[in-house]
């Protein structure tokens, strides 16, 4: 969305006046990424980048008090200065009250991702790591982080892309994924629902099956796991960010499914033997999420600065139908008013995850092999086989 500024004001006020939640968008002013505290001038061109669909617009509202304080920070030509080097800031991190220029933001982003990887022993020297590469901004950012990490920690990196069959969206994203892999010299494998399952997400949608995202997610996870095993991967890196973790935790609560916390992504180094869907489950390739402590907005900013192009078809046409969509926007509104909300929800989810995993272990609950396909399952027949049987 492009807007010409009619009178000088802070970016946070510009967004508020348009009913846009600041947590849902990046703003480029005259072609440069700016923080929400920047001052616009009459005639400036503001490019507002939504990294998912355009969010529901809110009634025009005043910025929360913490934004007012952030706007009073020392300014350079109408823009706050980087906390590290005093040059103009490009990104503001409200939870840490920190302004960063492009270079220091990239450095901070990569440092935090590497800290997650090192802290949870996600990747070992010499291991063979896969990356679930959809071609979207999250996996684009993760690929850049992992490719850079190989300079200090040698390991093999293989991209695995799954084409669910969503025309106009996934085919374009897979095209982007191929381009990035060629650019960075990464081996890539593409698998499709059509070839592996004989159906596509679009075909399932045409059949009017409820909760399309459940079908898509279950079938994608199974395909990713079986192909990761075939490729001899030690772990698969998934580009889940802090928003994904907080949304999943809230969905588990809303749906009253506390035991699903046990299934939330495990760090490979924290495998809990015998727990369903943990890396120790037989046949389950460990999944690691190096971006799980970083907000989606920061992932989008990093991807933008690394050259990701946000197009109109940057998100799945079916995503608006899922409950996750509503949870996402409610969490964004909360985060905008109370910075750090997502970090606290994710931390709480981590505690509940351990409790739920312990409870399942005590009950002697462990993964079995599906009687149909042999993939790990909590029941005789895995969910993917049950779903395929229904189609
Ligand atoms: Fe699949 Fe739903 Fe994601 Fe679309 S939004 S790719 S249908 S899980």
Coordinates of N, CA and C and ligand atoms in Angstrom, one line a residue, residues 166 170 201 213 216 220 316 318-319, ligand 1:
X166 N -1.2 -24.9 -4.5 CA -2.0 -23.7 -4.3 C -1.7 -22.7 -5.4
X170 N 1.8 -20.8 -4.1 CA 2.9 -21.6 -3.8 C 3.9 -21.8 -5.0
X201 N -4.0 -29.1 -2.3 CA -4.8 -28.3 -1.4 C -6.0 -27.7 -2.1
X213 N -6.6 -25.8 6.6 CA -5.2 -25.7 7.1 C -4.8 -27.0 7.9
X216 N -3.8 -29.4 5.2 CA -2.6 -29.0 4.6 C -1.4 -29.2 5.5
X220 N 1.6 -31.9 5.0 CA 2.9 -31.3 4.8 C 3.9 -31.8 5.8
X316 N -0.9 -17.1 1.6 CA -1.8 -18.1 1.1 C -3.2 -17.6 1.0
X318 N -5.8 -19.1 1.4 CA -6.7 -19.8 2.4 C -6.5 -19.4 3.8
X319 N -5.4 -18.6 4.1 CA -5.0 -18.3 5.5 C -6.0 -17.5 6.3
Ligands
LIG1 FE1 -1.8 -24.5 3.9 FE2 -3.5 -23.1 5.4 FE3 -0.9 -22.4 5.3 FE4 -2.5 -22.1 3.2 S1 -2.6 -21.1 5.2 S2 -0.4 -23.0 3.2 S3 -3.8 -23.9 3.4 S4 -1.7 -24.3 6.2

